mmCIF file of C-alpha atoms and ligand atoms in Angstrom:
data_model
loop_
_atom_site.group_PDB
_atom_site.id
_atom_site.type_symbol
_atom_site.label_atom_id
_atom_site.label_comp_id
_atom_site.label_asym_id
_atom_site.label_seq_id
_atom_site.Cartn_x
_atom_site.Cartn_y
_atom_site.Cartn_z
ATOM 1 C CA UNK A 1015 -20.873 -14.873 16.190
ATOM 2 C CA UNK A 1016 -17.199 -15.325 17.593
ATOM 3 C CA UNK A 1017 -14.879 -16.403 14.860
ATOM 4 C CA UNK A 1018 -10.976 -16.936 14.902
ATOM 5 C CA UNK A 1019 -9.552 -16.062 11.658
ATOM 6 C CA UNK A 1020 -5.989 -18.098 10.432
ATOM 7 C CA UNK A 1021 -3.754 -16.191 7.940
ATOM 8 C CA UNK A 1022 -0.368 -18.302 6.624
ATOM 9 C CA UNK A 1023 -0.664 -17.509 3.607
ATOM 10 C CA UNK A 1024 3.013 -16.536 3.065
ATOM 11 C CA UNK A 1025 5.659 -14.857 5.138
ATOM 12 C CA UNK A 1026 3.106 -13.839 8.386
ATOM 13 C CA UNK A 1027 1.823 -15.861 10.939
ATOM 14 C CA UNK A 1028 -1.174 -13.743 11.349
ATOM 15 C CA UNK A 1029 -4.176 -14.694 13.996
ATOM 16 C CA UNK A 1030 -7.256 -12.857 15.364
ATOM 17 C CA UNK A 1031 -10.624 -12.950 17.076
ATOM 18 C CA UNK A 1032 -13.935 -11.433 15.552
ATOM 19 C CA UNK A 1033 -16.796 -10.718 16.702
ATOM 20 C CA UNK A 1034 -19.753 -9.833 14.526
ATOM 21 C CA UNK A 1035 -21.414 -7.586 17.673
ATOM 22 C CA UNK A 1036 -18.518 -6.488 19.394
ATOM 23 C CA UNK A 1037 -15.824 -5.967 16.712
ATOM 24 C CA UNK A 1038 -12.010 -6.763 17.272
ATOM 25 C CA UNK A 1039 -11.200 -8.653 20.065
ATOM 26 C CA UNK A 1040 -7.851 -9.446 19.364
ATOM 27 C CA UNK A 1041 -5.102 -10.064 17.167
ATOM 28 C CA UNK A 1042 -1.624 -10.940 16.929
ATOM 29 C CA UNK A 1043 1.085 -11.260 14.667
ATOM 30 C CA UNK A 1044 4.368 -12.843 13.576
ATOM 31 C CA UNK A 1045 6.142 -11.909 10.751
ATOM 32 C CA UNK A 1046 9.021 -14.421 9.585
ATOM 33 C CA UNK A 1047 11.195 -11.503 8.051
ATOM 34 C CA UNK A 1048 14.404 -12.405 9.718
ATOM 35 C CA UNK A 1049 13.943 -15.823 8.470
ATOM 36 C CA UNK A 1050 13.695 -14.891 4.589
ATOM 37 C CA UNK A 1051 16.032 -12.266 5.125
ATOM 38 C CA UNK A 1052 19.454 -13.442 3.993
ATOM 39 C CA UNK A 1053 17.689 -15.139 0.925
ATOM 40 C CA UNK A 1054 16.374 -11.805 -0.182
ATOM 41 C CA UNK A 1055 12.809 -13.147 -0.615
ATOM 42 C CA UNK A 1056 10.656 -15.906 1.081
ATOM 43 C CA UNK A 1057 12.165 -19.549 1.032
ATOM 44 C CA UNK A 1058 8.450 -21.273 0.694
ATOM 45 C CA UNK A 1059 9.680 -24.105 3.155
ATOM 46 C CA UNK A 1060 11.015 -22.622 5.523
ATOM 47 C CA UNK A 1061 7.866 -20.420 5.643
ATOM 48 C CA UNK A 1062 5.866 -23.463 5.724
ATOM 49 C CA UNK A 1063 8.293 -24.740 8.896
ATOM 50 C CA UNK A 1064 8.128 -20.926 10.959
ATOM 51 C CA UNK A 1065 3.993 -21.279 10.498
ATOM 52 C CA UNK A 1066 4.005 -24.290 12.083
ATOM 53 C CA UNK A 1067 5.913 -23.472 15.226
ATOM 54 C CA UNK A 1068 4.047 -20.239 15.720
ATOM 55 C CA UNK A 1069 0.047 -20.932 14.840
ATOM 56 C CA UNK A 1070 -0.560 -22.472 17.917
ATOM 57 C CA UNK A 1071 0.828 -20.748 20.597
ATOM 58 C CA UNK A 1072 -0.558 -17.428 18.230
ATOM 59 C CA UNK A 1073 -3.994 -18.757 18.879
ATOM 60 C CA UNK A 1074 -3.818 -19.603 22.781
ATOM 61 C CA UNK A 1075 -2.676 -15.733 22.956
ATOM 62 C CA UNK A 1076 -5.096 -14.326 21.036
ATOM 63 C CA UNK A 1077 -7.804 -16.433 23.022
ATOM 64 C CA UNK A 1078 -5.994 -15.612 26.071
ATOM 65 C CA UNK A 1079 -6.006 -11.972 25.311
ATOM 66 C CA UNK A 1080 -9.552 -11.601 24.333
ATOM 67 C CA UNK A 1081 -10.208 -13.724 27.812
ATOM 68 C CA UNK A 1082 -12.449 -16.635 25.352
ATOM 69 C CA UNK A 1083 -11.928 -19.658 26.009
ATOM 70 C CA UNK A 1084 -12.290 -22.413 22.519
ATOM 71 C CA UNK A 1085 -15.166 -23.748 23.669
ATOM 72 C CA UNK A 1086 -17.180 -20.177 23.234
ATOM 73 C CA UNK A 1087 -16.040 -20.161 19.234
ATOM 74 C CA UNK A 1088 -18.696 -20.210 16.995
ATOM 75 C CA UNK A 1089 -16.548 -20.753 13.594
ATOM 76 C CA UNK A 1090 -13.009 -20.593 12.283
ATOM 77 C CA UNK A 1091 -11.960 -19.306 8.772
ATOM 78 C CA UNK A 1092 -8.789 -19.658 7.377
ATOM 79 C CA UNK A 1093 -6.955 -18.534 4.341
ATOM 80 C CA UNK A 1094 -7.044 -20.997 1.374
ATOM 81 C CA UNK A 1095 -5.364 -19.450 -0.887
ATOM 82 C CA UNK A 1096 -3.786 -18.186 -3.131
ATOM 83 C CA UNK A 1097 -0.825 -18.151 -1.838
ATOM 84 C CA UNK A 1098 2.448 -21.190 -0.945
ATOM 85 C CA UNK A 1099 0.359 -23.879 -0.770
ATOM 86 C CA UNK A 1100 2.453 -25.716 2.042
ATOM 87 C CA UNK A 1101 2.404 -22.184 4.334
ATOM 88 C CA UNK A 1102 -1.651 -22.586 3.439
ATOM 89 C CA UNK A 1103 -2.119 -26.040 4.434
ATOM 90 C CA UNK A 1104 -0.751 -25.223 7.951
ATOM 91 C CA UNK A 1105 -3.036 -22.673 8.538
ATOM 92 C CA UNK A 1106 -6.265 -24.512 6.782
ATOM 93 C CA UNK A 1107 -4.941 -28.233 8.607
ATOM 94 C CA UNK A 1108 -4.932 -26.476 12.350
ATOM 95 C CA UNK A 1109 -8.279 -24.705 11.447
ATOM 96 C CA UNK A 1110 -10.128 -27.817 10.102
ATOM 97 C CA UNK A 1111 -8.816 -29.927 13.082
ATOM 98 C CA UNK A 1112 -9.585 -27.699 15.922
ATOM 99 C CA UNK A 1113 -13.222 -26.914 14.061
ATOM 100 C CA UNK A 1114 -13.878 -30.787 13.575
ATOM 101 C CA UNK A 1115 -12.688 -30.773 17.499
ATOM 102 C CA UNK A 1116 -15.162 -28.338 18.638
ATOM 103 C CA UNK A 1117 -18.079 -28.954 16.523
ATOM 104 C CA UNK A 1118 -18.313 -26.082 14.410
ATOM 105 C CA UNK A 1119 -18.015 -25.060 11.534
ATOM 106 C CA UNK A 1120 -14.830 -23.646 9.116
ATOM 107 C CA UNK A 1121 -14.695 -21.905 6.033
ATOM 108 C CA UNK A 1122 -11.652 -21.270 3.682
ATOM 109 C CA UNK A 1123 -11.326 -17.289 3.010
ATOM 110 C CA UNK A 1124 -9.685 -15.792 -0.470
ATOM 111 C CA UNK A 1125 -6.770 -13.896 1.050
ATOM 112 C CA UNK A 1126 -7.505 -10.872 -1.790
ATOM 113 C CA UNK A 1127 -11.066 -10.820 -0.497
ATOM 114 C CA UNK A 1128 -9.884 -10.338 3.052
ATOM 115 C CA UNK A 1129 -7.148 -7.702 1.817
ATOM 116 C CA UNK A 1130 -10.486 -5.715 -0.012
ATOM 117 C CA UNK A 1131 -12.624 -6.224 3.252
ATOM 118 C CA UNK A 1132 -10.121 -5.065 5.510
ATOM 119 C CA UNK A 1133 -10.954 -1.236 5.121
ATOM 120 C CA UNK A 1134 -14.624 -1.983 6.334
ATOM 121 C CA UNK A 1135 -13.182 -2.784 9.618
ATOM 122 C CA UNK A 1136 -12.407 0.944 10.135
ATOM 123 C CA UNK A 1137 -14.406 3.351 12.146
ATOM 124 C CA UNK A 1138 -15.737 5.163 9.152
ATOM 125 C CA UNK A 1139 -16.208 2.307 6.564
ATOM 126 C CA UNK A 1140 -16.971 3.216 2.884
ATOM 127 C CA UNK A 1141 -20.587 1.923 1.601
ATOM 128 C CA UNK A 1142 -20.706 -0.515 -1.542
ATOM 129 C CA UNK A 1143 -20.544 0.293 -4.332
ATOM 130 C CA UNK A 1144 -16.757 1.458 -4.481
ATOM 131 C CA UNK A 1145 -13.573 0.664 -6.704
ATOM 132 C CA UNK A 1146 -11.040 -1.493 -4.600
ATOM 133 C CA UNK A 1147 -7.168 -1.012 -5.635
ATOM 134 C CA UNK A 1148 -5.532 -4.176 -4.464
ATOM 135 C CA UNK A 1149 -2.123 -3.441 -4.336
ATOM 136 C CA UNK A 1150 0.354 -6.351 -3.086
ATOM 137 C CA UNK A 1151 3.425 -8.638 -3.404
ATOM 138 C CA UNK A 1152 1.833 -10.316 -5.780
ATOM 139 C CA UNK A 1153 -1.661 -8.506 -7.103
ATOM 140 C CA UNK A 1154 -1.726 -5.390 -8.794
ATOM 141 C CA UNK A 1155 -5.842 -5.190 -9.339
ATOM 142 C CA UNK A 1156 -9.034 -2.828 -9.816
ATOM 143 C CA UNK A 1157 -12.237 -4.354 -8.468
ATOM 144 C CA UNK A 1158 -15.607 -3.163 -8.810
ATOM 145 C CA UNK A 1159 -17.194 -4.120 -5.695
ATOM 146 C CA UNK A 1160 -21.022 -4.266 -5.351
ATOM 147 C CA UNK A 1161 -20.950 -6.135 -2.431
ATOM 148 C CA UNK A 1162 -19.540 -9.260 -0.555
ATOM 149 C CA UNK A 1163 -18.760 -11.429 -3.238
ATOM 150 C CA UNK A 1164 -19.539 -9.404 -6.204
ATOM 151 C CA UNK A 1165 -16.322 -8.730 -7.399
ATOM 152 C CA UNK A 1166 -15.404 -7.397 -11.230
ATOM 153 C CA UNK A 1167 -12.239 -7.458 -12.345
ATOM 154 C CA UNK A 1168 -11.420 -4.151 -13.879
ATOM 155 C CA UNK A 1169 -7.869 -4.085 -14.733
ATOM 156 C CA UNK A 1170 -4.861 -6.065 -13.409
ATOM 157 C CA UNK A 1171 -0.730 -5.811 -14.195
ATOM 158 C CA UNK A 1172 -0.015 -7.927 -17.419
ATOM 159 C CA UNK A 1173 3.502 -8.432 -15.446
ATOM 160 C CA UNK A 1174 5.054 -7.896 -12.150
ATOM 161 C CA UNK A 1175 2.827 -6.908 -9.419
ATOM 162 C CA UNK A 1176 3.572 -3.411 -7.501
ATOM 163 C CA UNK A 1177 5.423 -4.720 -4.414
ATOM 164 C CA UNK A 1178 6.662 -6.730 -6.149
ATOM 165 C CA UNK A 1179 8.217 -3.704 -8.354
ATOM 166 C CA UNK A 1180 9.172 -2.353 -4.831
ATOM 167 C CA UNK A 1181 10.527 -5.582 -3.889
ATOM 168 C CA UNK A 1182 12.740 -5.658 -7.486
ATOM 169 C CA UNK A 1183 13.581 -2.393 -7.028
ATOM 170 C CA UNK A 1184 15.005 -2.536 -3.343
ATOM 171 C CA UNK A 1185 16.942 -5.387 -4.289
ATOM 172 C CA UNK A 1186 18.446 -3.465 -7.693
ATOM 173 C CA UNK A 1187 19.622 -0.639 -4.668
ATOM 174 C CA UNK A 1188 20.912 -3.147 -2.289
ATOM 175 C CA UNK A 1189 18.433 -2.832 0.238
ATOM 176 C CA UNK A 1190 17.208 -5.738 2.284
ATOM 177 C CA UNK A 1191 13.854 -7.641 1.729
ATOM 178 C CA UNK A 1192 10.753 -7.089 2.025
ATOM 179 C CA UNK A 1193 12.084 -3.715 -0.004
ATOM 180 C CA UNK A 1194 8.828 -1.681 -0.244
ATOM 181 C CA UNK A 1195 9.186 0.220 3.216
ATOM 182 C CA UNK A 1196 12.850 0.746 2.883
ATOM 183 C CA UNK A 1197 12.229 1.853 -0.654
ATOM 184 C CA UNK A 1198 9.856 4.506 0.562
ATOM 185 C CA UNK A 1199 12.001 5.523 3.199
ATOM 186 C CA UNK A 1200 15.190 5.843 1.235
ATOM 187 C CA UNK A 1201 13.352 8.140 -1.059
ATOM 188 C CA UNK A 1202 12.092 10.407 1.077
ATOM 189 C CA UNK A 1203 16.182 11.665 0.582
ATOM 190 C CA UNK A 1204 15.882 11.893 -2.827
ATOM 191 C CA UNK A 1205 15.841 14.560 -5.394
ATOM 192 C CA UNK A 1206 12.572 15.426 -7.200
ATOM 193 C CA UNK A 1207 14.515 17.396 -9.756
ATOM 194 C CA UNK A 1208 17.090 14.453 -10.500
ATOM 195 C CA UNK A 1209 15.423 11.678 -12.862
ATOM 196 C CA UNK A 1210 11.792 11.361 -14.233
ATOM 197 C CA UNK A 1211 10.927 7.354 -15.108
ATOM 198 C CA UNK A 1212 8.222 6.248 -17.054
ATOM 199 C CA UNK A 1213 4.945 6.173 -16.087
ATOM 200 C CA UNK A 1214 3.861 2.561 -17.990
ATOM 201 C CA UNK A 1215 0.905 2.319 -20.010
ATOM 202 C CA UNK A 1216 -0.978 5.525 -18.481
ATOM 203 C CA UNK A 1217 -1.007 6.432 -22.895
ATOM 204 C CA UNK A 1218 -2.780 3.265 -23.164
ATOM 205 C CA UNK A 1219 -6.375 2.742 -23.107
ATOM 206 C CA UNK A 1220 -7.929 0.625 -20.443
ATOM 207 C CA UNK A 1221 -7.496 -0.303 -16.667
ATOM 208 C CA UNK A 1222 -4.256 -2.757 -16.906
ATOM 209 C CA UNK A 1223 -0.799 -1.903 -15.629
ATOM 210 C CA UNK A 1224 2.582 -2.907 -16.160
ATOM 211 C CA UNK A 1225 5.649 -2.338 -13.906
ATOM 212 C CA UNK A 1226 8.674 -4.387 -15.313
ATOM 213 C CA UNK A 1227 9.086 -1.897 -18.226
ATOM 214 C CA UNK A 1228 9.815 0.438 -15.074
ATOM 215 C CA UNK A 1229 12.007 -2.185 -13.271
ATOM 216 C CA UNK A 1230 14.120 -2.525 -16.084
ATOM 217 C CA UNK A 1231 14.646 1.756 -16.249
ATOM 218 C CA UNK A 1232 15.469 1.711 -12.716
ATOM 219 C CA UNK A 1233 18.282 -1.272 -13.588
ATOM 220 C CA UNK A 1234 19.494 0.719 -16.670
ATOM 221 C CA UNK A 1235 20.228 4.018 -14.621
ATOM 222 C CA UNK A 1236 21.558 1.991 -11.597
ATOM 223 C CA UNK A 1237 23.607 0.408 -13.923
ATOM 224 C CA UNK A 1238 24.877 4.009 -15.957
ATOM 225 C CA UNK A 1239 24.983 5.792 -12.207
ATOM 226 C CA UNK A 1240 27.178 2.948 -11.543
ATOM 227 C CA UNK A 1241 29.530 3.499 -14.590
ATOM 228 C CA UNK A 1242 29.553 7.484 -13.552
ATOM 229 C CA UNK A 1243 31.229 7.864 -10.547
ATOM 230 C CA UNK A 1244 30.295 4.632 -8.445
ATOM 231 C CA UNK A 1245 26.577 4.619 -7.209
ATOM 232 C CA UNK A 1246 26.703 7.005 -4.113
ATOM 233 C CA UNK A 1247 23.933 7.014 -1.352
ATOM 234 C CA UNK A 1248 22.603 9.780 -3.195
ATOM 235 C CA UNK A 1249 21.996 8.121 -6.874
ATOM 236 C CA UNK A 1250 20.113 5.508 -4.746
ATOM 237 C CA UNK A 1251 18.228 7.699 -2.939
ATOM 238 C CA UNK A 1252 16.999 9.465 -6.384
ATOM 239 C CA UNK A 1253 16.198 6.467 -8.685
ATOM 240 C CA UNK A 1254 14.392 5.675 -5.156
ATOM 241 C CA UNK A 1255 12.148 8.666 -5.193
ATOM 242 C CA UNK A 1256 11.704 8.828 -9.125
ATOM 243 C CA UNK A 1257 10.544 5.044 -8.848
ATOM 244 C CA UNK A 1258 8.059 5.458 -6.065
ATOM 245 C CA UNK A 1259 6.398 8.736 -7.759
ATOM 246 C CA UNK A 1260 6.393 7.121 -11.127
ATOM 247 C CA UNK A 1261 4.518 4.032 -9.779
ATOM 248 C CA UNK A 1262 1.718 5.945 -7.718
ATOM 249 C CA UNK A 1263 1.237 8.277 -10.398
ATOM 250 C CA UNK A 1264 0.304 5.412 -12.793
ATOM 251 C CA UNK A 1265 -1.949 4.193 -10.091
ATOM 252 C CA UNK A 1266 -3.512 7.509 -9.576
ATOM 253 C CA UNK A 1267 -4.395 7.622 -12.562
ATOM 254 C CA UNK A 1268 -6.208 4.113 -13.197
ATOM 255 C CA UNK A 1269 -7.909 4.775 -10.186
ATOM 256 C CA UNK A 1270 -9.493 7.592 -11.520
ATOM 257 C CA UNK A 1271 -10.318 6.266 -14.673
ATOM 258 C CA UNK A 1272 -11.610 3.423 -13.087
ATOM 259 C CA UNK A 1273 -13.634 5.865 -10.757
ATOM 260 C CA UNK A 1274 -14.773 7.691 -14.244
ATOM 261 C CA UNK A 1275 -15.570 4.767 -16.326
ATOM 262 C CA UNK A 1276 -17.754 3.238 -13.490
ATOM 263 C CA UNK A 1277 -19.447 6.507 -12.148
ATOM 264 C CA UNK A 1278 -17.946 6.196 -9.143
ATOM 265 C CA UNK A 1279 -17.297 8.531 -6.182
ATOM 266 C CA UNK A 1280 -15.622 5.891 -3.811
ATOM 267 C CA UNK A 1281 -12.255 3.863 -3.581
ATOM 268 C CA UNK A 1282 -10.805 1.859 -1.478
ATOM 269 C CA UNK A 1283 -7.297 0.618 -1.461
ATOM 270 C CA UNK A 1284 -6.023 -2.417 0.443
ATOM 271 C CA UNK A 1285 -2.569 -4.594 0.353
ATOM 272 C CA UNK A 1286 0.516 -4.300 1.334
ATOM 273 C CA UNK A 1287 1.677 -1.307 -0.812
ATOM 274 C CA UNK A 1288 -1.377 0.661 0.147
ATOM 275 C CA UNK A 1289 0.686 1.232 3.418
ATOM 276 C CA UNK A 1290 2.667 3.833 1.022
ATOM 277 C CA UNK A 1291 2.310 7.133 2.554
ATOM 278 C CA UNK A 1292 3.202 8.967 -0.895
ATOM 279 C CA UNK A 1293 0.400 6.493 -2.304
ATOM 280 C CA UNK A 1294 -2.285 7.253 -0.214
ATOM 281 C CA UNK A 1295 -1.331 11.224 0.302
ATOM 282 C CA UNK A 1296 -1.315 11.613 -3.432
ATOM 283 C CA UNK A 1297 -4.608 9.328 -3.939
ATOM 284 C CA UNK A 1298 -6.380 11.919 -1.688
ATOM 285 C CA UNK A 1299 -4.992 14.877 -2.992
ATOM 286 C CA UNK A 1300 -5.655 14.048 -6.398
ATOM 287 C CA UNK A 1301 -8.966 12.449 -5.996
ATOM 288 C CA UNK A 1302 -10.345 14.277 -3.503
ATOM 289 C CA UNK A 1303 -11.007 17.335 -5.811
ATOM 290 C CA UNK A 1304 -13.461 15.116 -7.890
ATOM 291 C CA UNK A 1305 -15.453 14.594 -5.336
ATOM 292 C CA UNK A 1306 -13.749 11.386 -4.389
ATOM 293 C CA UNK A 1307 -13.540 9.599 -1.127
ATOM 294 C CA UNK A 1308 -10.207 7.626 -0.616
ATOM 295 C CA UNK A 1309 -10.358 4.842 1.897
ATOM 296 C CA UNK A 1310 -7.769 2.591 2.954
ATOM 297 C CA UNK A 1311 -7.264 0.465 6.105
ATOM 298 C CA UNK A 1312 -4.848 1.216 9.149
ATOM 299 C CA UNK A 1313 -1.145 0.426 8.863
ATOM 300 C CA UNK A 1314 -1.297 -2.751 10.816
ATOM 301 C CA UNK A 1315 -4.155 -3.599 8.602
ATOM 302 C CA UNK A 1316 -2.757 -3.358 5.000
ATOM 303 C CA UNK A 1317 -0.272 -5.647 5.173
ATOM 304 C CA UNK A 1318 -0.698 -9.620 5.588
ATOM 305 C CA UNK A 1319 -2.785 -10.259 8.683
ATOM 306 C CA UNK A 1320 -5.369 -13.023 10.923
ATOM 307 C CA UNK A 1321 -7.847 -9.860 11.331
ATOM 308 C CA UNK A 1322 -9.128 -9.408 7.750
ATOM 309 C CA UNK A 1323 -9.661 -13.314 7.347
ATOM 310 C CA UNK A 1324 -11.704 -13.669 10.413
ATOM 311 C CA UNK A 1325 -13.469 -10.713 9.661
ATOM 312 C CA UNK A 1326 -14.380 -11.662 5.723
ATOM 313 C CA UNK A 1327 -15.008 -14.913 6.930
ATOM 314 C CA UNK A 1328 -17.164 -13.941 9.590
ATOM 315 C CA UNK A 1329 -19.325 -11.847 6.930
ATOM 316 C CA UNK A 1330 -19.644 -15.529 5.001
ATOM 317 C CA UNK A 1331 -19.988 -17.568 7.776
ATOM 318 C CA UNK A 1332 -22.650 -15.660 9.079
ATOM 319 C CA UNK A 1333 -24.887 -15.794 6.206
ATOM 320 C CA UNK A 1334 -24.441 -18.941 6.533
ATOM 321 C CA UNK A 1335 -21.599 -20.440 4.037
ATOM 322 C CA UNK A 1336 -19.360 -23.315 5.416
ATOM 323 C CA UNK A 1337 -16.619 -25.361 4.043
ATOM 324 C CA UNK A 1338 -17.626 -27.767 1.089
ATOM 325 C CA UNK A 1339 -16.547 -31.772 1.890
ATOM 326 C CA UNK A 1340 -13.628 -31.224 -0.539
ATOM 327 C CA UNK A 1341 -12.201 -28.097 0.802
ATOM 328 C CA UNK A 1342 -8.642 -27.830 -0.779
ATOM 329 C CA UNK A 1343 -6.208 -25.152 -0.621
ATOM 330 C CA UNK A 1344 -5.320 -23.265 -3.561
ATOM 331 C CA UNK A 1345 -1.690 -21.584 -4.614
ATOM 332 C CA UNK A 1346 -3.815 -19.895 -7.701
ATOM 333 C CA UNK A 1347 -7.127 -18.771 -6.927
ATOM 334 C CA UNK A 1348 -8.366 -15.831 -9.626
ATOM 335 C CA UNK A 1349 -10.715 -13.858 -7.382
ATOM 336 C CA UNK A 1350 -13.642 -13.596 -10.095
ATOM 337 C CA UNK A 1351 -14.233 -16.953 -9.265
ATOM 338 C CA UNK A 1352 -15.659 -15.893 -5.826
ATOM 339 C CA UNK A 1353 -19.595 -15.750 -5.604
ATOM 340 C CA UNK A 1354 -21.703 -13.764 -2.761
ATOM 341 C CA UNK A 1355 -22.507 -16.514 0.052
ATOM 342 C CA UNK A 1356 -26.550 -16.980 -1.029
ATOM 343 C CA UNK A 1357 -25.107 -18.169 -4.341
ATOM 344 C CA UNK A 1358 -22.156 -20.097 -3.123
HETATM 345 O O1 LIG B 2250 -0.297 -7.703 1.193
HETATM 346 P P1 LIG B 2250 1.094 -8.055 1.552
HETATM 347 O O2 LIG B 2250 1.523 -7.941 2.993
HETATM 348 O O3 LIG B 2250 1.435 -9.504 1.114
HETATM 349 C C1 LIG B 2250 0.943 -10.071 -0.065
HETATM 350 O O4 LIG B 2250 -0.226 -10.509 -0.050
HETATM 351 O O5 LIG B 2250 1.710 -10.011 -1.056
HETATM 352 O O6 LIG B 2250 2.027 -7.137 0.628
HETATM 353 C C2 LIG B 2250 3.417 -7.207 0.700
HETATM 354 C C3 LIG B 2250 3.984 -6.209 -0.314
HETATM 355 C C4 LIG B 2250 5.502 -6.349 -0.458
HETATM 356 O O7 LIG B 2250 5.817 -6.363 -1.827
HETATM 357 C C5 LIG B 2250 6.012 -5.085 0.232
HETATM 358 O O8 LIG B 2250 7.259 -4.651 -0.286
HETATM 359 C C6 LIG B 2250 4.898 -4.100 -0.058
HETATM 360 O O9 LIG B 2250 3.716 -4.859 0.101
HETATM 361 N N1 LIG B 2250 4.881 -2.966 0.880
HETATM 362 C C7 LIG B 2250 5.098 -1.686 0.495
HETATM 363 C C8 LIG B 2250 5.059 -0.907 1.699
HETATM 364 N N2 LIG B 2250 4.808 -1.753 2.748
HETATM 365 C C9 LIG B 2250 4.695 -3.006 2.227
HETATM 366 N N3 LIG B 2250 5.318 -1.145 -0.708
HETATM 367 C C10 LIG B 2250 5.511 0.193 -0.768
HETATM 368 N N4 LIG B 2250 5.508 0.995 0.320
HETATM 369 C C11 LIG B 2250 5.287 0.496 1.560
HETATM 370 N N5 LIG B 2250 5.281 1.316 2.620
HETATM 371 ZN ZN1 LIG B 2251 -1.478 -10.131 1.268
#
């Protein structure tokens, strides 16, 4: 089964072709980064305008590249949320149109479920059951999965998410948006030695997180830094690097209470932040002792992307679940809602 997969979600036109015998045939990409830039974050219409010039023309090259022409699709799924809901209708309206066009079928996809899917597309995919850290703009979660569509919500941030922390804290250090990536690189100057921030609610019980207790530390030394001797290249680059470690050691260790409480030996981390190379180098040193397998997708893969919607889609669509009459897209869409396809 040949499906296109439509991801507009927010700031990434992202497109791709999947094929459930053959894999990957193509993908392609456009992120809209210069065009949020000088806001500092996304402007939701603007985003909504950028998707709509790019979708198209995305599609004909990923079709072109993969050498298919429309007429051999077999389905096309589309993200439906959550997300902006006017970047989502782009991406759902093209999808439903060209389906109703061709004759097949469409199916809206949960953008988290295609984030948690997205490591099953490597070469070495981990088996179900596992525990999933979703780590994004705006998700900070830890899913038992038992399989596609049986989803438990472990633990979630009561606040910010963790890019979004990164995003904060890039901004707090002047650095330009989307601020996880620079974030990680300007730490890599840091000192270890220099500052040691909170790691939030690791003392407390349970799989939730919170990161704007740790937002607002970073602000307070920025802010006494500041009142020191100015707030050199060097400050920045150490409230960096205490930031970063103090955020994947809180995550380290929910995952492994997660993996404890659950009697787990697997885990699988998707979203944008799991593109952290201190995050995932620390997940497998730390875990791996235990026993632990740490999975995570490739780089291209973590962030925002068409390939993980056609592919969970595909894994729907194939057993045989199709866009109800109503289908709506949906700016809040809590992923325990989702159901495995048979039960949909
Ligand atoms: O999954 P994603 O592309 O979009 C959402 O669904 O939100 O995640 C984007 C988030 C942003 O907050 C971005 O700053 C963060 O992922 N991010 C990173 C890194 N790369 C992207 N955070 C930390 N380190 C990175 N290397
Ligand atoms: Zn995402």
């Amino acid at each position: 089964m040949r499906v296109l997969g439509i991801e507009t979600s927010c700031d990434e036109t992202g497109i791709a072709l999947y094929d459930t015998e053959r894999g990957l045939l193509a993908d392609a990409l456009y992120s809209q980064v210069p065009v949020h830039a000088e806001y500092g974050g996304v402007v939701p219409e603007l985003a909504s305008r950028d998707h709509i010039r790019k979708t198209l023309p995305l599609v004909e090259q990923v079709l072109s590249e993969a050498g298919i022409p429309k007429s051999d699709l077999d389905a096309i799924a589309y993200t439906a949320g959550p997300g902006l809901v006017g970047a989502l209708m782009v991406g759902a309206t093209l999808a439903r149109s060209m389906a109703f066009g061709l004759g097949i079928p469409s199916l809206g996809v949960h953008h988290m479920e295609g984030h948690l899917l997205a490591p099953l597309l490597a070469e070495d995919p981990p088996e179900y059951p596992f525990i999933a850290l979703l780590v994004s703009g705006g998700h900070s979660q830890l899913v038992r999965v038992d399989g596609l569509g049986r989803y438990a919500l472990l633990g979630e941030s009561l606040d910010d998410a963790a890019g979004e922390a990164f995003d904060k804290t890039a901004k707090l250090l002047g650095l330009p948006y989307p601020g996880g990536p620079q974030v990680a690189a300007l730490a890599e100057k840091g000192d270890p030695a220099r500052f040691t921030f909170p790691r939030p609610m690791v003392k407390h019980p349970g799989l939730d997180m919170s990161f704007s207790g740790l937002k607002t530390h970073t602000l307070t030394t920025v802010k006494a830094c500041r009142e020191e001797s100015g707030l050199t290249d060097q400050d920045r680059a150490d409230i960096a690097w205490a930031f970063q470690q103090a955020v994947v050691d809180t995550l380290v260790i929910k995952c492994r209470r997660a993996l404890v409480q659950e009697g787990l030996k697997t885990l699988v981390m998707a979203g944008g932040v799991s593109a952290n190379s201190l995050l995932r180098h620390d997940l497998e040193r730390k875990l791996q002792p235990d026993g632990v397998s740490v999975h995570y997708p490739s780089l291209r893969l973590c962030t925002d992307n068409g390939a993980m919607i056609a592919y969970a889609g595909a894994l729907r669509l194939a057993a045989g679940q199709r866009d109800p009459q109503d289908a709506e897209v949906r700016a809040r869409w809590p992923m325990t809602e989702l159901s495995p396809p048979e039960a949909a």
